[in-house]
PDB file of C-alpha atoms in Angstrom:
ATOM      1  CA  GLU Z   1      44.609  38.247  61.779  1.00  0.00           C
ATOM      2  CA  GLN Z   2      47.427  39.165  59.436  1.00  0.00           C
ATOM      3  CA  VAL Z   3      50.323  36.800  58.836  1.00  0.00           C
ATOM      4  CA  TYR Z   4      53.647  38.443  57.998  1.00  0.00           C
ATOM      5  CA  PHE Z   5      56.201  36.751  55.767  1.00  0.00           C
ATOM      6  CA  THR Z   6      59.751  37.958  56.244  1.00  0.00           C
ATOM      7  CA  LYS Z   7      63.230  37.198  54.997  1.00  0.00           C
ATOM      8  CA  ASN Z   8      66.627  37.757  56.567  1.00  0.00           C
ATOM      9  CA  ILE Z   9      68.905  40.285  54.888  1.00  0.00           C
ATOM     10  CA  GLU Z  10      72.523  40.822  55.811  1.00  0.00           C
ATOM     11  CA  SER Z  11      73.559  44.436  56.116  1.00  0.00           C
ATOM     12  CA  GLY Z  12      76.628  46.359  57.141  1.00  0.00           C
ATOM     13  CA  GLY Z  13      80.184  46.513  55.929  1.00  0.00           C
ATOM     14  CA  SER Z  14      82.557  43.677  55.215  1.00  0.00           C
ATOM     15  CA  LYS Z  15      83.876  43.581  58.810  1.00  0.00           C
ATOM     16  CA  LYS Z  16      80.579  43.625  60.691  1.00  0.00           C
ATOM     17  CA  ARG Z  17      77.472  41.996  59.312  1.00  0.00           C
ATOM     18  CA  ASP Z  18      74.069  42.419  60.861  1.00  0.00           C
ATOM     19  CA  THR Z  19      70.982  40.506  59.912  1.00  0.00           C
ATOM     20  CA  ILE Z  20      67.706  42.359  59.616  1.00  0.00           C
ATOM     21  CA  GLN Z  21      64.263  41.126  58.706  1.00  0.00           C
ATOM     22  CA  ALA Z  22      62.444  42.557  55.708  1.00  0.00           C
ATOM     23  CA  ALA Z  23      58.996  41.888  54.324  1.00  0.00           C
ATOM     24  CA  VAL Z  24      58.732  39.387  51.492  1.00  0.00           C
ATOM     25  CA  THR Z  25      57.437  40.998  48.303  1.00  0.00           C
ATOM     26  CA  MET Z  26      54.459  39.677  46.395  1.00  0.00           C
ATOM     27  CA  SER Z  27      56.637  38.223  43.616  1.00  0.00           C
ATOM     28  CA  GLU Z  28      58.939  36.556  46.180  1.00  0.00           C
ATOM     29  CA  PHE Z  29      55.897  35.182  47.990  1.00  0.00           C
ATOM     30  CA  PHE Z  30      54.498  33.543  44.854  1.00  0.00           C
ATOM     31  CA  ARG Z  31      57.955  32.286  43.876  1.00  0.00           C
ATOM     32  CA  LEU Z  32      58.320  30.610  47.308  1.00  0.00           C
ATOM     33  CA  PHE Z  33      55.163  28.623  46.660  1.00  0.00           C
ATOM     34  CA  ASP Z  34      56.044  27.925  43.022  1.00  0.00           C
ATOM     35  CA  ALA Z  35      52.832  29.593  41.901  1.00  0.00           C
ATOM     36  CA  GLY Z  36      52.375  29.725  38.158  1.00  0.00           C
ATOM     37  CA  ILE Z  37      50.870  33.185  37.931  1.00  0.00           C
ATOM     38  CA  PRO Z  38      51.018  34.746  34.475  1.00  0.00           C
ATOM     39  CA  ASP Z  39      53.853  37.236  33.937  1.00  0.00           C
ATOM     40  CA  ALA Z  40      51.416  40.033  33.100  1.00  0.00           C
ATOM     41  CA  LEU Z  41      49.673  39.507  36.445  1.00  0.00           C
ATOM     42  CA  ALA Z  42      52.965  39.379  38.343  1.00  0.00           C
ATOM     43  CA  ARG Z  43      54.018  42.699  36.789  1.00  0.00           C
ATOM     44  CA  ALA Z  44      50.607  44.254  37.520  1.00  0.00           C
ATOM     45  CA  LEU Z  45      50.768  43.524  41.264  1.00  0.00           C
ATOM     46  CA  ALA Z  46      52.362  45.847  43.791  1.00  0.00           C
ATOM     47  CA  ASP Z  47      55.034  44.472  46.120  1.00  0.00           C
ATOM     48  CA  ASP Z  48      52.911  44.680  49.271  1.00  0.00           C
ATOM     49  CA  PHE Z  49      50.110  42.241  50.060  1.00  0.00           C
ATOM     50  CA  PHE Z  50      48.035  41.045  52.988  1.00  0.00           C
ATOM     51  CA  PHE Z  51      47.734  37.373  53.919  1.00  0.00           C
ATOM     52  CA  GLY Z  52      45.204  36.888  56.673  1.00  0.00           C
ATOM     53  CA  ILE Z  53      43.025  34.436  58.539  1.00  0.00           C
ATOM     54  CA  HIS Z  54      39.308  35.019  59.077  1.00  0.00           C
ATOM     55  CA  THR Z  55      37.923  32.876  61.878  1.00  0.00           C
ATOM     56  CA  PHE Z  56      34.526  31.771  60.633  1.00  0.00           C
ATOM     57  CA  ASN Z  57      33.490  28.152  60.484  1.00  0.00           C
ATOM     58  CA  GLY Z  58      37.138  27.283  61.147  1.00  0.00           C
ATOM     59  CA  ASN Z  59      40.126  29.267  59.954  1.00  0.00           C
ATOM     60  CA  GLN Z  60      39.505  30.764  56.518  1.00  0.00           C
ATOM     61  CA  PRO Z  61      42.633  32.172  54.860  1.00  0.00           C
ATOM     62  CA  PHE Z  62      42.477  35.065  52.438  1.00  0.00           C
ATOM     63  CA  LEU Z  63      44.848  37.109  50.351  1.00  0.00           C
ATOM     64  CA  ILE Z  64      44.566  40.796  49.490  1.00  0.00           C
ATOM     65  CA  LEU Z  65      46.573  41.769  46.438  1.00  0.00           C
ATOM     66  CA  HIS Z  66      47.423  45.386  45.720  1.00  0.00           C
ATOM     67  CA  ILE Z  67      47.265  46.256  42.054  1.00  0.00           C
ATOM     68  CA  GLY Z  68      49.458  48.663  40.162  1.00  0.00           C
ATOM     69  CA  TYR Z  69      47.891  48.201  36.718  1.00  0.00           C
ATOM     70  CA  PHE Z  70      44.272  47.026  36.729  1.00  0.00           C
ATOM     71  CA  GLU Z  71      43.862  45.988  33.078  1.00  0.00           C
ATOM     72  CA  ASN Z  72      46.805  43.552  33.224  1.00  0.00           C
ATOM     73  CA  ALA Z  73      45.717  42.296  36.638  1.00  0.00           C
ATOM     74  CA  PHE Z  74      42.192  41.596  35.418  1.00  0.00           C
ATOM     75  CA  ALA Z  75      43.361  39.743  32.293  1.00  0.00           C
ATOM     76  CA  GLY Z  76      46.067  37.950  34.304  1.00  0.00           C
ATOM     77  CA  MET Z  77      43.601  36.704  36.927  1.00  0.00           C
ATOM     78  CA  LEU Z  78      41.385  35.266  34.184  1.00  0.00           C
ATOM     79  CA  ARG Z  79      44.417  33.530  32.637  1.00  0.00           C
ATOM     80  CA  TRP Z  80      45.533  32.244  36.053  1.00  0.00           C
ATOM     81  CA  GLU Z  81      42.196  30.553  36.750  1.00  0.00           C
ATOM     82  CA  GLY Z  82      43.384  27.314  35.117  1.00  0.00           C
ATOM     83  CA  ARG Z  83      46.159  26.953  37.720  1.00  0.00           C
ATOM     84  CA  MET Z  84      44.825  28.988  40.618  1.00  0.00           C
ATOM     85  CA  ALA Z  85      43.423  26.037  42.573  1.00  0.00           C
ATOM     86  CA  ARG Z  86      46.781  24.199  42.379  1.00  0.00           C
ATOM     87  CA  ASP Z  87      48.699  27.329  43.342  1.00  0.00           C
ATOM     88  CA  ILE Z  88      46.524  28.811  46.080  1.00  0.00           C
ATOM     89  CA  LEU Z  89      44.646  25.996  47.832  1.00  0.00           C
ATOM     90  CA  PRO Z  90      47.765  24.308  49.324  1.00  0.00           C
ATOM     91  CA  LEU Z  91      48.891  27.716  50.602  1.00  0.00           C
ATOM     92  CA  PHE Z  92      45.460  28.042  52.221  1.00  0.00           C
ATOM     93  CA  GLY Z  93      45.779  24.568  53.776  1.00  0.00           C
ATOM     94  CA  LYS Z  94      43.120  23.066  51.494  1.00  0.00           C
ATOM     95  CA  ALA Z  95      43.278  19.878  49.452  1.00  0.00           C
ATOM     96  CA  VAL Z  96      43.497  20.070  45.677  1.00  0.00           C
ATOM     97  CA  THR Z  97      41.181  17.458  44.212  1.00  0.00           C
ATOM     98  CA  PRO Z  98      40.939  16.405  40.554  1.00  0.00           C
ATOM     99  CA  ASP Z  99      37.514  18.058  40.173  1.00  0.00           C
ATOM    100  CA  LEU Z 100      39.030  21.393  41.209  1.00  0.00           C
ATOM    101  CA  VAL Z 101      41.958  21.090  38.806  1.00  0.00           C
ATOM    102  CA  ILE Z 102      39.667  20.517  35.841  1.00  0.00           C
ATOM    103  CA  GLY Z 103      36.852  22.736  37.127  1.00  0.00           C
ATOM    104  CA  SER Z 104      36.213  26.208  35.823  1.00  0.00           C
ATOM    105  CA  PHE Z 105      35.360  29.459  37.500  1.00  0.00           C
ATOM    106  CA  GLU Z 106      31.932  30.996  37.064  1.00  0.00           C
ATOM    107  CA  ASP Z 107      30.590  34.510  37.465  1.00  0.00           C
ATOM    108  CA  VAL Z 108      28.437  35.116  40.542  1.00  0.00           C
ATOM    109  CA  VAL Z 109      26.970  38.185  42.183  1.00  0.00           C
ATOM    110  CA  ILE Z 110      27.020  38.357  45.979  1.00  0.00           C
ATOM    111  CA  ARG Z 111      25.798  41.512  47.716  1.00  0.00           C
ATOM    112  CA  ASN Z 112      25.806  43.310  44.370  1.00  0.00           C
ATOM    113  CA  ARG Z 113      29.488  42.447  43.782  1.00  0.00           C
ATOM    114  CA  ASP Z 114      30.743  40.543  40.749  1.00  0.00           C
ATOM    115  CA  MET Z 115      32.944  37.627  41.788  1.00  0.00           C
ATOM    116  CA  ARG Z 116      34.530  34.571  40.206  1.00  0.00           C
ATOM    117  CA  VAL Z 117      33.910  31.252  41.969  1.00  0.00           C
ATOM    118  CA  LEU Z 118      35.357  27.768  41.630  1.00  0.00           C
ATOM    119  CA  ARG Z 119      33.069  25.147  43.138  1.00  0.00           C
ATOM    120  CA  ASP Z 120      33.886  21.630  44.280  1.00  0.00           C
ATOM    121  CA  LYS Z 121      31.981  18.533  43.147  1.00  0.00           C
ATOM    122  CA  ASN Z 122      29.344  19.193  45.845  1.00  0.00           C
ATOM    123  CA  GLY Z 123      28.721  22.717  44.581  1.00  0.00           C
ATOM    124  CA  ASP Z 124      30.415  24.357  47.567  1.00  0.00           C
ATOM    125  CA  VAL Z 125      32.773  27.301  47.138  1.00  0.00           C
ATOM    126  CA  ALA Z 126      36.373  26.076  46.915  1.00  0.00           C
ATOM    127  CA  LEU Z 127      37.960  29.337  45.767  1.00  0.00           C
ATOM    128  CA  ILE Z 128      36.542  32.793  45.188  1.00  0.00           C
ATOM    129  CA  TYR Z 129      37.995  36.096  44.111  1.00  0.00           C
ATOM    130  CA  LEU Z 130      36.886  39.600  43.309  1.00  0.00           C
ATOM    131  CA  PHE Z 131      38.249  42.983  42.447  1.00  0.00           C
ATOM    132  CA  HIS Z 132      37.223  45.205  45.330  1.00  0.00           C
ATOM    133  CA  ASN Z 133      38.295  48.184  43.258  1.00  0.00           C
ATOM    134  CA  LYS Z 134      40.948  48.895  40.622  1.00  0.00           C
ATOM    135  CA  GLU Z 135      43.677  48.808  43.281  1.00  0.00           C
ATOM    136  CA  THR Z 136      42.649  45.731  45.275  1.00  0.00           C
ATOM    137  CA  ALA Z 137      41.822  42.072  44.601  1.00  0.00           C
ATOM    138  CA  ILE Z 138      40.752  39.571  47.251  1.00  0.00           C
ATOM    139  CA  ILE Z 139      41.144  35.779  47.053  1.00  0.00           C
ATOM    140  CA  ALA Z 140      39.546  33.466  49.626  1.00  0.00           C
ATOM    141  CA  THR Z 141      38.008  30.029  50.112  1.00  0.00           C
ATOM    142  CA  ALA Z 142      34.672  31.162  51.545  1.00  0.00           C
ATOM    143  CA  ASP Z 143      32.150  33.756  50.468  1.00  0.00           C
ATOM    144  CA  GLU Z 144      31.626  34.781  54.103  1.00  0.00           C
ATOM    145  CA  THR Z 145      35.326  35.650  54.293  1.00  0.00           C
ATOM    146  CA  ILE Z 146      35.050  37.782  51.152  1.00  0.00           C
ATOM    147  CA  LYS Z 147      32.036  39.581  52.640  1.00  0.00           C
ATOM    148  CA  GLU Z 148      33.894  40.261  55.909  1.00  0.00           C
ATOM    149  CA  VAL Z 149      37.053  41.505  54.190  1.00  0.00           C
ATOM    150  CA  VAL Z 150      35.050  43.819  51.902  1.00  0.00           C
ATOM    151  CA  GLU Z 151      33.103  45.146  54.880  1.00  0.00           C
ATOM    152  CA  ARG Z 152      36.303  45.906  56.768  1.00  0.00           C
ATOM    153  CA  LEU Z 153      37.944  47.526  53.738  1.00  0.00           C
ATOM    154  CA  ASN Z 154      34.871  49.753  53.367  1.00  0.00           C
ATOM    155  CA  ARG Z 155      34.829  50.878  57.022  1.00  0.00           C
ATOM    156  CA  PRO Z 156      35.981  54.442  57.567  1.00  0.00           C
ATOM    157  CA  ARG Z 157      39.279  54.580  59.388  1.00  0.00           C
ATOM    158  CA  ALA Z 158      39.752  56.679  62.498  1.00  0.00           C
ATOM    159  CA  GLY Z 159      41.166  60.088  61.642  1.00  0.00           C
ATOM    160  CA  LYS Z 160      40.062  59.934  57.993  1.00  0.00           C
TER     161      LYS Z 160
END
């Protein structure tokens, strides 16, 4: 399921004002949650994004980021790793524990895909991300969610 974030915008002339809803941009979204993403990463991301919920072993949130400039996005994600747990886990409804704040991401390969994983003190996945391609990054809290999102992104669309 996709969750849409919107904002109210007033439109019209000075005599009559209408309020319309518009989609929140990626930079506005991260600003709302006071995320400390590096500037280079913020500039590398496109305005549109997908925040969704995968129902598997409970509700598993995920975020699909659209990338405008891959090289800055890649370097920015690596730089963001030190704060990512603090910035993303509360948004995903997950607790931020001291071991996650001081923990570090590691490289893993799942289904022949390179991913970066932050594990909790029990060795379970707390946060995981990957670059699906040079235009798309996926962040989630479960490897099964990553697998499902990748599978759906790879499915041919009707009429294509």
